mmCIF file of N, CA and C in Angstrom:
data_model
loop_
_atom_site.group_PDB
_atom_site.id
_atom_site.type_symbol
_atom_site.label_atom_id
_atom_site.label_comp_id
_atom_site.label_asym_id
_atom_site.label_seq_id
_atom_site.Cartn_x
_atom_site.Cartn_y
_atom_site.Cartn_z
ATOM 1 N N UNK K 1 6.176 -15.399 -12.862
ATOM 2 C CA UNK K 1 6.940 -16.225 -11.946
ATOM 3 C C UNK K 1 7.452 -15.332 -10.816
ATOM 4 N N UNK K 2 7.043 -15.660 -9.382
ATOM 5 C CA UNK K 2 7.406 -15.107 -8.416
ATOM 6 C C UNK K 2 8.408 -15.748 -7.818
ATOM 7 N N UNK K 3 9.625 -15.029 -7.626
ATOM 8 C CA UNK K 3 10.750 -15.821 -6.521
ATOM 9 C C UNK K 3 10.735 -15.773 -5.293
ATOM 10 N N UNK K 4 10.935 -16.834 -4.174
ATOM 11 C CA UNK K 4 10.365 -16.391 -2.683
ATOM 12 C C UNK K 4 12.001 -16.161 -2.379
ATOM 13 N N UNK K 5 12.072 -14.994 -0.832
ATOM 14 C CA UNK K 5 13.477 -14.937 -0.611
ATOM 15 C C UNK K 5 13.803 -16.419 0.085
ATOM 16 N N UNK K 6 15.031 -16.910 -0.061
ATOM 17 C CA UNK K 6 15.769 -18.365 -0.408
ATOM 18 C C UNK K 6 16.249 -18.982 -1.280
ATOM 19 N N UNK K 7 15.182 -18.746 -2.690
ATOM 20 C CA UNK K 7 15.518 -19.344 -3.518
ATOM 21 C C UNK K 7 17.155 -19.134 -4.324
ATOM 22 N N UNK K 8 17.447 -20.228 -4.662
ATOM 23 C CA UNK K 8 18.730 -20.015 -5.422
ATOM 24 C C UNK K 8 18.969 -20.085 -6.697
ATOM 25 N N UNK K 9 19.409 -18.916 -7.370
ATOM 26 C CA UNK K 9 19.816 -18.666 -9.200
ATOM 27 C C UNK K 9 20.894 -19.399 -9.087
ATOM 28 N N UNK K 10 21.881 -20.525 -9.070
ATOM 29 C CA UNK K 10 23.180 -20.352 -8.920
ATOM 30 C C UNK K 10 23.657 -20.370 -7.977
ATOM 31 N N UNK K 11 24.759 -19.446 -7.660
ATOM 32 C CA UNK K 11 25.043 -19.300 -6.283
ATOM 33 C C UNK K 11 24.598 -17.724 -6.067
ATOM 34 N N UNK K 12 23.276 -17.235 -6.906
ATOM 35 C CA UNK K 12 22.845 -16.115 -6.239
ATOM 36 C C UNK K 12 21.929 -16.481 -5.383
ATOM 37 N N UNK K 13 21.591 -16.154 -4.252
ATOM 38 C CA UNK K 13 20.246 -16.126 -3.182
ATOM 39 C C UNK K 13 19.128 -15.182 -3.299
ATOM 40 N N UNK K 14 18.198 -15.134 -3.469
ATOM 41 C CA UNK K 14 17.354 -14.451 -3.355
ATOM 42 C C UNK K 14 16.709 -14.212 -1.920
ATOM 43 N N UNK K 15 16.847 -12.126 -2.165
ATOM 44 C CA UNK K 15 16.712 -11.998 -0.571
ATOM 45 C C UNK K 15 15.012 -11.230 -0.650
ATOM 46 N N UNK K 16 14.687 -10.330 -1.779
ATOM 47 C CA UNK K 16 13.782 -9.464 -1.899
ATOM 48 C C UNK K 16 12.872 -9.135 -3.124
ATOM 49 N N UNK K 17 11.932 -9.361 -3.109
ATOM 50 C CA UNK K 17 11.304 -8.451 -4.625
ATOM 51 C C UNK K 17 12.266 -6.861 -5.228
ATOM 52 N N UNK K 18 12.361 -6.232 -5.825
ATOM 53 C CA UNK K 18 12.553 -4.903 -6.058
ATOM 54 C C UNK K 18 11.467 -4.069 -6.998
ATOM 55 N N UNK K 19 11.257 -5.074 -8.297
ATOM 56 C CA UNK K 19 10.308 -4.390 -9.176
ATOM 57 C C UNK K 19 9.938 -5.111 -10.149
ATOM 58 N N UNK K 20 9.278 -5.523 -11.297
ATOM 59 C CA UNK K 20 8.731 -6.084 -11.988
ATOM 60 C C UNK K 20 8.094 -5.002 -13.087
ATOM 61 N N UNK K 21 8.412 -5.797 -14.382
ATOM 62 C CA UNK K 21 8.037 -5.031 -15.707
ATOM 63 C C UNK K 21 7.843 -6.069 -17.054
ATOM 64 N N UNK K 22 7.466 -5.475 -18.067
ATOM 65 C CA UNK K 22 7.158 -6.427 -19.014
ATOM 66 C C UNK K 22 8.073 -7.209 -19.447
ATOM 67 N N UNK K 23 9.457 -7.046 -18.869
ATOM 68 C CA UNK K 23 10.545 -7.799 -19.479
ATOM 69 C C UNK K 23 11.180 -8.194 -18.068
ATOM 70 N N UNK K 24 10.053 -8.901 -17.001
ATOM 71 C CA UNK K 24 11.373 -9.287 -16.052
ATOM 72 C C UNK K 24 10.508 -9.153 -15.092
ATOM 73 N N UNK K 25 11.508 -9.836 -13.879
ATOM 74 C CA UNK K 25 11.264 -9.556 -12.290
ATOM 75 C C UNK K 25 12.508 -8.935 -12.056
ATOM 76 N N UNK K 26 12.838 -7.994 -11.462
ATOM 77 C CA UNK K 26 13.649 -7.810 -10.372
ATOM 78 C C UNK K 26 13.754 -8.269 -9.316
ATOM 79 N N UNK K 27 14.996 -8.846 -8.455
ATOM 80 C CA UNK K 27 14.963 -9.171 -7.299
ATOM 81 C C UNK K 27 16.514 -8.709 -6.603
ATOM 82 N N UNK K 28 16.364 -8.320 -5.144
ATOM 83 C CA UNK K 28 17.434 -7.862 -4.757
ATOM 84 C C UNK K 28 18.184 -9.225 -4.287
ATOM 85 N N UNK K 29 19.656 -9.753 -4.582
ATOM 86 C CA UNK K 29 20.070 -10.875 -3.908
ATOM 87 C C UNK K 29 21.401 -11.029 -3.707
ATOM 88 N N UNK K 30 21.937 -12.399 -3.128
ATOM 89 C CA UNK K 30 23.269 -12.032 -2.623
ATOM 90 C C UNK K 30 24.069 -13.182 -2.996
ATOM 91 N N UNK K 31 25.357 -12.725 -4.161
ATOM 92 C CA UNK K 31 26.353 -13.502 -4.345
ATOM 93 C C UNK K 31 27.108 -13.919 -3.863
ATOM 94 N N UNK K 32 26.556 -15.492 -3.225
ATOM 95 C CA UNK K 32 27.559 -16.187 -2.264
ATOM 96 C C UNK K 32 28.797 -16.391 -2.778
ATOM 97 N N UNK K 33 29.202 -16.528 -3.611
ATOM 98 C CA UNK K 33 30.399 -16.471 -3.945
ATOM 99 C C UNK K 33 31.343 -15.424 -3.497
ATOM 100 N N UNK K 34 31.203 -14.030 -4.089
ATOM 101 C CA UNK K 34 31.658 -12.683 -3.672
ATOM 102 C C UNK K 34 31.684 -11.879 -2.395
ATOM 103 N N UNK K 35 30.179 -12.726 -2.074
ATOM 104 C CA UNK K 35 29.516 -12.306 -0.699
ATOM 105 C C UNK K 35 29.181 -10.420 -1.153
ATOM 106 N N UNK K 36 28.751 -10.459 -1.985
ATOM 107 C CA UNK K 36 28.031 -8.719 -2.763
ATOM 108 C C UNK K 36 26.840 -8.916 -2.751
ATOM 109 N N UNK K 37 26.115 -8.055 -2.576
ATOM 110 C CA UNK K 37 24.208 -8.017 -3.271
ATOM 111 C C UNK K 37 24.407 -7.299 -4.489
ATOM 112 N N UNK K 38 23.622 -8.091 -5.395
ATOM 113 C CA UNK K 38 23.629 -7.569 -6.537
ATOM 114 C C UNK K 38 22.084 -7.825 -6.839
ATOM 115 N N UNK K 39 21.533 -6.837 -8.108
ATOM 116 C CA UNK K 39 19.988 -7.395 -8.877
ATOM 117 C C UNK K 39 20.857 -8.468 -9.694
ATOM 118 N N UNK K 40 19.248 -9.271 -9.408
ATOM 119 C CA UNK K 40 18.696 -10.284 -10.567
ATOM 120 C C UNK K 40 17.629 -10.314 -11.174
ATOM 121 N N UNK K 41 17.710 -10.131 -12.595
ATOM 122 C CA UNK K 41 17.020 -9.752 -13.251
ATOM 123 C C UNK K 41 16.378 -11.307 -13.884
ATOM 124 N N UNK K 42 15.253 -11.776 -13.961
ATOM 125 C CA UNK K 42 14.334 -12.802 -14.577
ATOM 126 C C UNK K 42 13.695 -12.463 -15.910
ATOM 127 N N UNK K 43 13.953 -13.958 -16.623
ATOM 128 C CA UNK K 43 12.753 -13.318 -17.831
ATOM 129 C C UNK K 43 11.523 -14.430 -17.452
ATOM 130 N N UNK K 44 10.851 -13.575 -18.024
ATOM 131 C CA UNK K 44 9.316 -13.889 -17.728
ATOM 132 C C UNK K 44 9.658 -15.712 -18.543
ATOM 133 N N UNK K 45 7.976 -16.378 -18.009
ATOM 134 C CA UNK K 45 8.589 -17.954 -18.442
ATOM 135 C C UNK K 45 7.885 -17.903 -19.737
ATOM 136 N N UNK K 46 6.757 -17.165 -19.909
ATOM 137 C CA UNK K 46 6.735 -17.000 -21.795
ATOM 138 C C UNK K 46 7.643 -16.633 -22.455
ATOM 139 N N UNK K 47 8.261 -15.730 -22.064
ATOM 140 C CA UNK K 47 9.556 -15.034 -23.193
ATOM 141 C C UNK K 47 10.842 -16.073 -23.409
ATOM 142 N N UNK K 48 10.665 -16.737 -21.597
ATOM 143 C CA UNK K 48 12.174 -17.541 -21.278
ATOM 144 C C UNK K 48 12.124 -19.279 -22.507
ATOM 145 N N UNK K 49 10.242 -19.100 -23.065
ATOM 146 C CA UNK K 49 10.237 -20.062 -23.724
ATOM 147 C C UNK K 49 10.490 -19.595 -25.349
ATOM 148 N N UNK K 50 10.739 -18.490 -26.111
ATOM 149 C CA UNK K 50 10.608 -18.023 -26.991
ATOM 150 C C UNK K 50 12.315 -18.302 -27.330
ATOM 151 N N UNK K 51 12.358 -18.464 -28.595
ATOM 152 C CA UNK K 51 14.332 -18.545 -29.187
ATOM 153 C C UNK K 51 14.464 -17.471 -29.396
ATOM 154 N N UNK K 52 13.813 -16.356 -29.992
ATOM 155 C CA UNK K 52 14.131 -15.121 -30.320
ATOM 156 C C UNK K 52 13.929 -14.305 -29.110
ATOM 157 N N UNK K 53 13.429 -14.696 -28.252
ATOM 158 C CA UNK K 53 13.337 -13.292 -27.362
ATOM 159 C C UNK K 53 14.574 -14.015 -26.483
ATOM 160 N N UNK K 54 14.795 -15.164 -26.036
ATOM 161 C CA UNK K 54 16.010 -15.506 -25.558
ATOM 162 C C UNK K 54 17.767 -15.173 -26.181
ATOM 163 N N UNK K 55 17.269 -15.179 -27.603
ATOM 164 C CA UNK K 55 18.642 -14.346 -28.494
ATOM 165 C C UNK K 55 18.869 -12.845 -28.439
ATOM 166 N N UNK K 56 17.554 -11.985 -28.057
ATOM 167 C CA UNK K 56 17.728 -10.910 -27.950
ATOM 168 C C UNK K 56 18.001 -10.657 -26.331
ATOM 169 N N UNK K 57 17.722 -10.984 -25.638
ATOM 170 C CA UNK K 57 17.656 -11.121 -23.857
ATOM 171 C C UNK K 57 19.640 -11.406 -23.716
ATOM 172 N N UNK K 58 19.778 -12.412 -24.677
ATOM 173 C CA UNK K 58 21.680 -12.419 -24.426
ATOM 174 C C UNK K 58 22.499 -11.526 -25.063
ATOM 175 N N UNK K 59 21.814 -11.519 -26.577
ATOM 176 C CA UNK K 59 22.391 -9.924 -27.345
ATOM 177 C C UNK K 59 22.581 -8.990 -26.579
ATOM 178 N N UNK K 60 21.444 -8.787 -25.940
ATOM 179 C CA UNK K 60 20.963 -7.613 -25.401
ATOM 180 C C UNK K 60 22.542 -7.584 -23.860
ATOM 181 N N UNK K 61 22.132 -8.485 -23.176
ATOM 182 C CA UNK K 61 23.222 -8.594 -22.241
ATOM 183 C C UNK K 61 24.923 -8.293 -22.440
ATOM 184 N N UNK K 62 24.985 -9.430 -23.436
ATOM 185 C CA UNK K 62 26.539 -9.254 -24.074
ATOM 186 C C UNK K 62 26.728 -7.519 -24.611
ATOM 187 N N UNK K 63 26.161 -6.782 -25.356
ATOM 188 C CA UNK K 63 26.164 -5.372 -25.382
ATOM 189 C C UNK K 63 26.299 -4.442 -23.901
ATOM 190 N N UNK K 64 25.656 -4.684 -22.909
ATOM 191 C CA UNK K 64 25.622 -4.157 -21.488
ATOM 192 C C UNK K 64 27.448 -4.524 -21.209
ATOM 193 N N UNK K 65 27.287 -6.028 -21.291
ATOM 194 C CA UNK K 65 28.558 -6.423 -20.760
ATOM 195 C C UNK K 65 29.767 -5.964 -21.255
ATOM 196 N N UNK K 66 29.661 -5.252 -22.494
ATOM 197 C CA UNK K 66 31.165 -4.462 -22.913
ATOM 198 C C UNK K 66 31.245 -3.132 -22.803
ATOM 199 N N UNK K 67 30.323 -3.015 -22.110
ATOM 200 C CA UNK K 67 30.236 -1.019 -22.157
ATOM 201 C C UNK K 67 30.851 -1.198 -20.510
ATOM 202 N N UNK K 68 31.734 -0.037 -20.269
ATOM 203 C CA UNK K 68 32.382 0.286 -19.377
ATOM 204 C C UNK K 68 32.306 1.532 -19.039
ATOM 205 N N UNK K 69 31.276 2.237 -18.287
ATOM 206 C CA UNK K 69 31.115 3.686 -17.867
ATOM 207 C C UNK K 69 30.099 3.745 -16.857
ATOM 208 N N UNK K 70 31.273 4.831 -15.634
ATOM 209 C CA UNK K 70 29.876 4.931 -14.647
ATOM 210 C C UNK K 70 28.862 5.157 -14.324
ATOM 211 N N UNK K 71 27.943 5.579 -15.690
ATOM 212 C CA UNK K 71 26.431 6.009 -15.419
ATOM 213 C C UNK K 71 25.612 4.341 -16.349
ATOM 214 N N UNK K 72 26.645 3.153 -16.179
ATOM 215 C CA UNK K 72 25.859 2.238 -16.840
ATOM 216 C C UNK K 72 26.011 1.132 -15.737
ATOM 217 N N UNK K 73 24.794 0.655 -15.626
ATOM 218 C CA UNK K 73 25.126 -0.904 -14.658
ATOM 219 C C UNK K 73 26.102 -1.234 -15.410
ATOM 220 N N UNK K 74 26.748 -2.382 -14.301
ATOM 221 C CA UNK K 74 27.880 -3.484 -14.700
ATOM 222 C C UNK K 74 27.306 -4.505 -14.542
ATOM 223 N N UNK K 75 27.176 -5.121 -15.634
ATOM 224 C CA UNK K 75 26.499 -6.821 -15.807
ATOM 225 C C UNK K 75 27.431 -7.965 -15.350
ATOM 226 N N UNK K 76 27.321 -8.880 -14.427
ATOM 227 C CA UNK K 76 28.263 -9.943 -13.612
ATOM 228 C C UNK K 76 27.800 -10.924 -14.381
ATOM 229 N N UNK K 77 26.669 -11.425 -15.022
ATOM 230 C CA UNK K 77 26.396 -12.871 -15.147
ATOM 231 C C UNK K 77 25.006 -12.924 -15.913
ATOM 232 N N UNK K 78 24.939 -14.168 -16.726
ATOM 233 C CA UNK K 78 23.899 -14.428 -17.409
ATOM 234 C C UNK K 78 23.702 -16.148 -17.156
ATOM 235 N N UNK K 79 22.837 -16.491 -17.004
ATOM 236 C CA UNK K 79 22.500 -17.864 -16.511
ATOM 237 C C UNK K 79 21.126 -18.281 -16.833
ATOM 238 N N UNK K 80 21.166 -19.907 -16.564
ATOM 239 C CA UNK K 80 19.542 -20.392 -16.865
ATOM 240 C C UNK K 80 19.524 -21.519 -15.817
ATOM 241 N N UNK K 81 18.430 -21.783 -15.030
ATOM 242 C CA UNK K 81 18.558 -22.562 -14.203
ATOM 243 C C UNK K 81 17.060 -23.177 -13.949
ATOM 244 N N UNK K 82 17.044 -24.895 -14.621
ATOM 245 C CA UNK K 82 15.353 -25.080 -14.278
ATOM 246 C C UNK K 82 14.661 -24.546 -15.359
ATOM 247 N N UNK K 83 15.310 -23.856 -16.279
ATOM 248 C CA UNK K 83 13.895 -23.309 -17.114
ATOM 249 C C UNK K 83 14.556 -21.593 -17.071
ATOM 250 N N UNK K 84 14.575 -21.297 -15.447
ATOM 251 C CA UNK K 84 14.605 -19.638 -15.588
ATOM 252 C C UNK K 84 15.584 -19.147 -15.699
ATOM 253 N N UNK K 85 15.535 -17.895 -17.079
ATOM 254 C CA UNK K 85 16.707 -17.577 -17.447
ATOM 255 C C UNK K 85 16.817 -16.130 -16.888
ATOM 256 N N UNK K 86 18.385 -16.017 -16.258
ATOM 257 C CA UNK K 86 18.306 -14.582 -15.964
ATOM 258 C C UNK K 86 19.595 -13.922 -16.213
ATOM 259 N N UNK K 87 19.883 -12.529 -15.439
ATOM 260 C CA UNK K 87 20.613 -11.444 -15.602
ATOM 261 C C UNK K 87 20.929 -11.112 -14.372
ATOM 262 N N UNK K 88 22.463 -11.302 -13.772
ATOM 263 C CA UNK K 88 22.678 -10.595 -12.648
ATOM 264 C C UNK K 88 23.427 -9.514 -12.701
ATOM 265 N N UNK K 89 23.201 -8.451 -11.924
ATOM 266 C CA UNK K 89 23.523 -6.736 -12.498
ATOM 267 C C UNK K 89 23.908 -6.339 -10.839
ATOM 268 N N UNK K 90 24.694 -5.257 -10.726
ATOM 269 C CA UNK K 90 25.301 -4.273 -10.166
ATOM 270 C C UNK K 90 24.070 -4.104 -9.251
ATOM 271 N N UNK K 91 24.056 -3.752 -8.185
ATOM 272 C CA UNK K 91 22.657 -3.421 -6.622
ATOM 273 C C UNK K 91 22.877 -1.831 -7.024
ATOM 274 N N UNK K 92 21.949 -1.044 -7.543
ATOM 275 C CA UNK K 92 22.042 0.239 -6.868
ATOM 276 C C UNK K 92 21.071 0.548 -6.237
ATOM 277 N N UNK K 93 21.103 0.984 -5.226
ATOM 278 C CA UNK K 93 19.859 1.490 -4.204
ATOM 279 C C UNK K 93 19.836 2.662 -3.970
ATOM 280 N N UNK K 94 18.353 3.160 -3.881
ATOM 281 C CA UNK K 94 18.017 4.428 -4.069
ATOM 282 C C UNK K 94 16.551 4.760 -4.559
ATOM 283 N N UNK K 95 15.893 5.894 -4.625
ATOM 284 C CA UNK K 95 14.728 6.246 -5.218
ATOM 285 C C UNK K 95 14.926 5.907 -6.929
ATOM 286 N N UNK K 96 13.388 5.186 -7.121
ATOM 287 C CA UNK K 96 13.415 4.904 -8.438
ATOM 288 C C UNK K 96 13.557 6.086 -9.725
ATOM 289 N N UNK K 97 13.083 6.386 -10.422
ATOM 290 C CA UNK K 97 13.269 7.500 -11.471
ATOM 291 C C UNK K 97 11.258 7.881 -11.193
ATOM 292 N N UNK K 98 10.775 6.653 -11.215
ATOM 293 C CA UNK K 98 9.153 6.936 -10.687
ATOM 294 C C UNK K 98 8.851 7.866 -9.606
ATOM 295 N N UNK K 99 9.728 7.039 -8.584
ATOM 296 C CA UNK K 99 10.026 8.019 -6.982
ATOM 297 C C UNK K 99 10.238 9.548 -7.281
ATOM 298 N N UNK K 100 11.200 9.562 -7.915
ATOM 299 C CA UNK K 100 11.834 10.812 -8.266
ATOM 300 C C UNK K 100 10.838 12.088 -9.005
ATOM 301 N N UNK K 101 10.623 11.441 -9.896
ATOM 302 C CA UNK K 101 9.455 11.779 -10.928
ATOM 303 C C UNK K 101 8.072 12.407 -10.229
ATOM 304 N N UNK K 102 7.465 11.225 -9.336
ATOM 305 C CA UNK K 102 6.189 11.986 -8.593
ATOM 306 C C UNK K 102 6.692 13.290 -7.612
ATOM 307 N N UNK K 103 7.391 13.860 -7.743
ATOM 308 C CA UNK K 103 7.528 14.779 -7.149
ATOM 309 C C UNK K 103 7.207 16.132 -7.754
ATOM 310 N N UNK K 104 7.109 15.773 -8.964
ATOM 311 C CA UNK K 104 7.635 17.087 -10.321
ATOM 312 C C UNK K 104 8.970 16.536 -11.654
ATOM 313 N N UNK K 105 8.505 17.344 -12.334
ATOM 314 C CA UNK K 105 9.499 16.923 -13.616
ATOM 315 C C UNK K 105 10.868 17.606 -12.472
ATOM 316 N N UNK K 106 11.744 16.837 -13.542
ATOM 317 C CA UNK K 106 13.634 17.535 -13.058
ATOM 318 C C UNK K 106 13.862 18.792 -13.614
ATOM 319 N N UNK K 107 14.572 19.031 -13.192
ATOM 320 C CA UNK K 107 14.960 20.445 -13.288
ATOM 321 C C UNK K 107 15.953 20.425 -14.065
ATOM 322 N N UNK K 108 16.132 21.338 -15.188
ATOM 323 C CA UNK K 108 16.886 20.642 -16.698
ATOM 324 C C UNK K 108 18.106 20.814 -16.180
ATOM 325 N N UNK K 109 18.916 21.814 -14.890
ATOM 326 C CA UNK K 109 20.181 20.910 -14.536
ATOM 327 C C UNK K 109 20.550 19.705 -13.848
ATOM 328 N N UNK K 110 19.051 19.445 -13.283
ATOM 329 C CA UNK K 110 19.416 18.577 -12.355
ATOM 330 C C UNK K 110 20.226 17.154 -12.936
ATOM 331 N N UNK K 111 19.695 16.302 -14.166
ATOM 332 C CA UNK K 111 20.476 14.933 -14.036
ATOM 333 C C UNK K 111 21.979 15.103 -14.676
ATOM 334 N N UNK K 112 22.668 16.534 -14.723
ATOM 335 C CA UNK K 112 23.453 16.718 -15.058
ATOM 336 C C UNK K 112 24.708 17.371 -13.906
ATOM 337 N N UNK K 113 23.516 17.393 -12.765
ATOM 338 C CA UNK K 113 24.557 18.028 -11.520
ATOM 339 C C UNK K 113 25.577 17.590 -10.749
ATOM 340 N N UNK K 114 25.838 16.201 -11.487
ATOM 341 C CA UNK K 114 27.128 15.456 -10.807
ATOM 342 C C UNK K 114 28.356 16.262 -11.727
ATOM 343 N N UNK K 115 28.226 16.475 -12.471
ATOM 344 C CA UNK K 115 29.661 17.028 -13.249
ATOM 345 C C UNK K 115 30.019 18.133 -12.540
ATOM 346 N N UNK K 116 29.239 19.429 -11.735
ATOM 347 C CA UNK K 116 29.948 20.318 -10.906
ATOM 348 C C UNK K 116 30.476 19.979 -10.263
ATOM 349 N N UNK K 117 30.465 18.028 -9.499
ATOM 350 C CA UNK K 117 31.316 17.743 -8.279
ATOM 351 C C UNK K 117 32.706 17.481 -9.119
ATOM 352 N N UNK K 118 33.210 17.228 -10.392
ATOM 353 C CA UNK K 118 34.351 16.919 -10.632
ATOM 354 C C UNK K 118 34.443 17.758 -11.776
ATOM 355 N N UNK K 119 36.320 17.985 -11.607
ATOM 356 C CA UNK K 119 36.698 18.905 -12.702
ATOM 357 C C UNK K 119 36.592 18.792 -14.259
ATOM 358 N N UNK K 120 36.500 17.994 -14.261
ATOM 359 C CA UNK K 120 36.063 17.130 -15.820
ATOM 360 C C UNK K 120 35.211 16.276 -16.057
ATOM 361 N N UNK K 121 34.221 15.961 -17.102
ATOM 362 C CA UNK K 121 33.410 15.253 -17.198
ATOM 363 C C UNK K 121 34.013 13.776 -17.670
ATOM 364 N N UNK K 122 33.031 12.666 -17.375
ATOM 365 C CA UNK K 122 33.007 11.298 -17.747
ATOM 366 C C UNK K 122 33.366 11.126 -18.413
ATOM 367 N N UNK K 123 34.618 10.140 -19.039
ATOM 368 C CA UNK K 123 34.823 9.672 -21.109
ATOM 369 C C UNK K 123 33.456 9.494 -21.078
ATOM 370 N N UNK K 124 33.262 9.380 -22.571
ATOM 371 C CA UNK K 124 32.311 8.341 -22.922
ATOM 372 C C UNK K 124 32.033 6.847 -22.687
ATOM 373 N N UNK K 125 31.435 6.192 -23.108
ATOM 374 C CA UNK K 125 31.678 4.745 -22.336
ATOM 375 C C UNK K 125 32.368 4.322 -23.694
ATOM 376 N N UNK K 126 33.198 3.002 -22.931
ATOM 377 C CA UNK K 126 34.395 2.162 -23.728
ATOM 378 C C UNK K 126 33.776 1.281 -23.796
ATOM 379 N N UNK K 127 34.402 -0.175 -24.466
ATOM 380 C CA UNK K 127 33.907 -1.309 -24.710
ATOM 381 C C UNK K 127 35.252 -2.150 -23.399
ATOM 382 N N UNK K 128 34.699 -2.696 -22.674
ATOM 383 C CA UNK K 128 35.850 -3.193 -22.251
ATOM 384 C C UNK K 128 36.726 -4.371 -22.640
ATOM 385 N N UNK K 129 37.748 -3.747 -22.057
ATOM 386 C CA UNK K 129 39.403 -4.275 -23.328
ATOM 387 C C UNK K 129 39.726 -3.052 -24.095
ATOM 388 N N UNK K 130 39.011 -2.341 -24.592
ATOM 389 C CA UNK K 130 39.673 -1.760 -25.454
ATOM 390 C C UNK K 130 40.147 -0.325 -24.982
ATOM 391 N N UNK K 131 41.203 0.329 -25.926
ATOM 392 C CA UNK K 131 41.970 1.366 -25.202
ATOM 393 C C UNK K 131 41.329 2.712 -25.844
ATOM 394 N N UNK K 132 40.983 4.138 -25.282
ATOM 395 C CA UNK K 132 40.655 4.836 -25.402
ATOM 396 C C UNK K 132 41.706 5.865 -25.679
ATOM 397 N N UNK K 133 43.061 5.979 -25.636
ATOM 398 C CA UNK K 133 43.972 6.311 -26.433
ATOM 399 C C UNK K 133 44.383 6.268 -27.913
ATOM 400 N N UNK K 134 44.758 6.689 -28.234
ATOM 401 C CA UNK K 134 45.055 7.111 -29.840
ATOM 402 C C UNK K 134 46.710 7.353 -30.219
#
C-alpha cells in the first residue's frame, strides 16, 4: 500500500515517502493538530489483516510508548483508519544507518561520541510515570 502526499491518517497529512520495509511504510507527515512533522509508520494490508500480527504491532507500540530516553523515538499515536493501521513516531532527519554504513563500518568510538559532549552519561531509559529515585 502506497500513500500519495495528501492523504489523511487522522489528522496526520501525508507529505512524503521516507522508507519502506517488511513491517511497514514509512512516511514523513504533518500533525495538524500540533502543527509538528512527525513519521508514520503503516502496516502492510496483509499483516493489517492478521489478529496476531495486529496484537503484536500494538504490544509492540505500547512497550515503545513507556520507555522514556533520548536515544529512543517517542511514540505519539496508534490508530486505524479504513482498514490501515498505523504508528505515528517522533520525525528524525538525517542520514540513514545504511547512509552511514556505505561509507565504511563505524569506528568503535564513534556511536558512543555523544557522551564526550556532556559531563555525564544518559540514565537508562524509564518507563514513563515512573520515578527513578530510590
Amino acid at each position: 500500500m502506497s500513500l500519495a502526499p495528501g492523504t489523511r491518517l487522522g489528522p496526520y497529512e501525508i507529505l512524503a515517502p521516507l522508507g519502506a520495509g517488511g513491517m511497514g511504510e514509512v512516511y514523513k507527515a504533518k500533525d495538524t493538530r500540533l502543527d509538528r512533522l512527525v513519521a508514520v509508520k503503516v502496516l502492510p494490508e496483509e499483516l493489517a489483516k492478521s489478529p496476531e500480527a495486529l496484537a503484536r504491532f500494538e504490544r509492540e507500540a505500547k512497550a515503545v510508548a513507556a520507555l522514556s530516553h533520548t536515544n529512543i523515538l517517542a511514540l505519539h499515536d496508534l490508530g486505524e483508519q479504513g482498514g490501515t493501521v498505523y504508528v505515528v513516531m517522533e520525525l528524525l532527519e538525517g542520514k540513514t544507518l545504511r547512509e552511514r554504513l556505505s561509507k565504511g563500518a563505524l569506528a568503535p568510538r564513534a556511536p558512543w561520541s555523544w557522551r564526550s559532549r556532556w559531563p555525564t552519561a544518559s540514565p537508562p531509559p524509564t518507563t514513563r510515570g515512573s520515578s527513578t529515585a530510590t
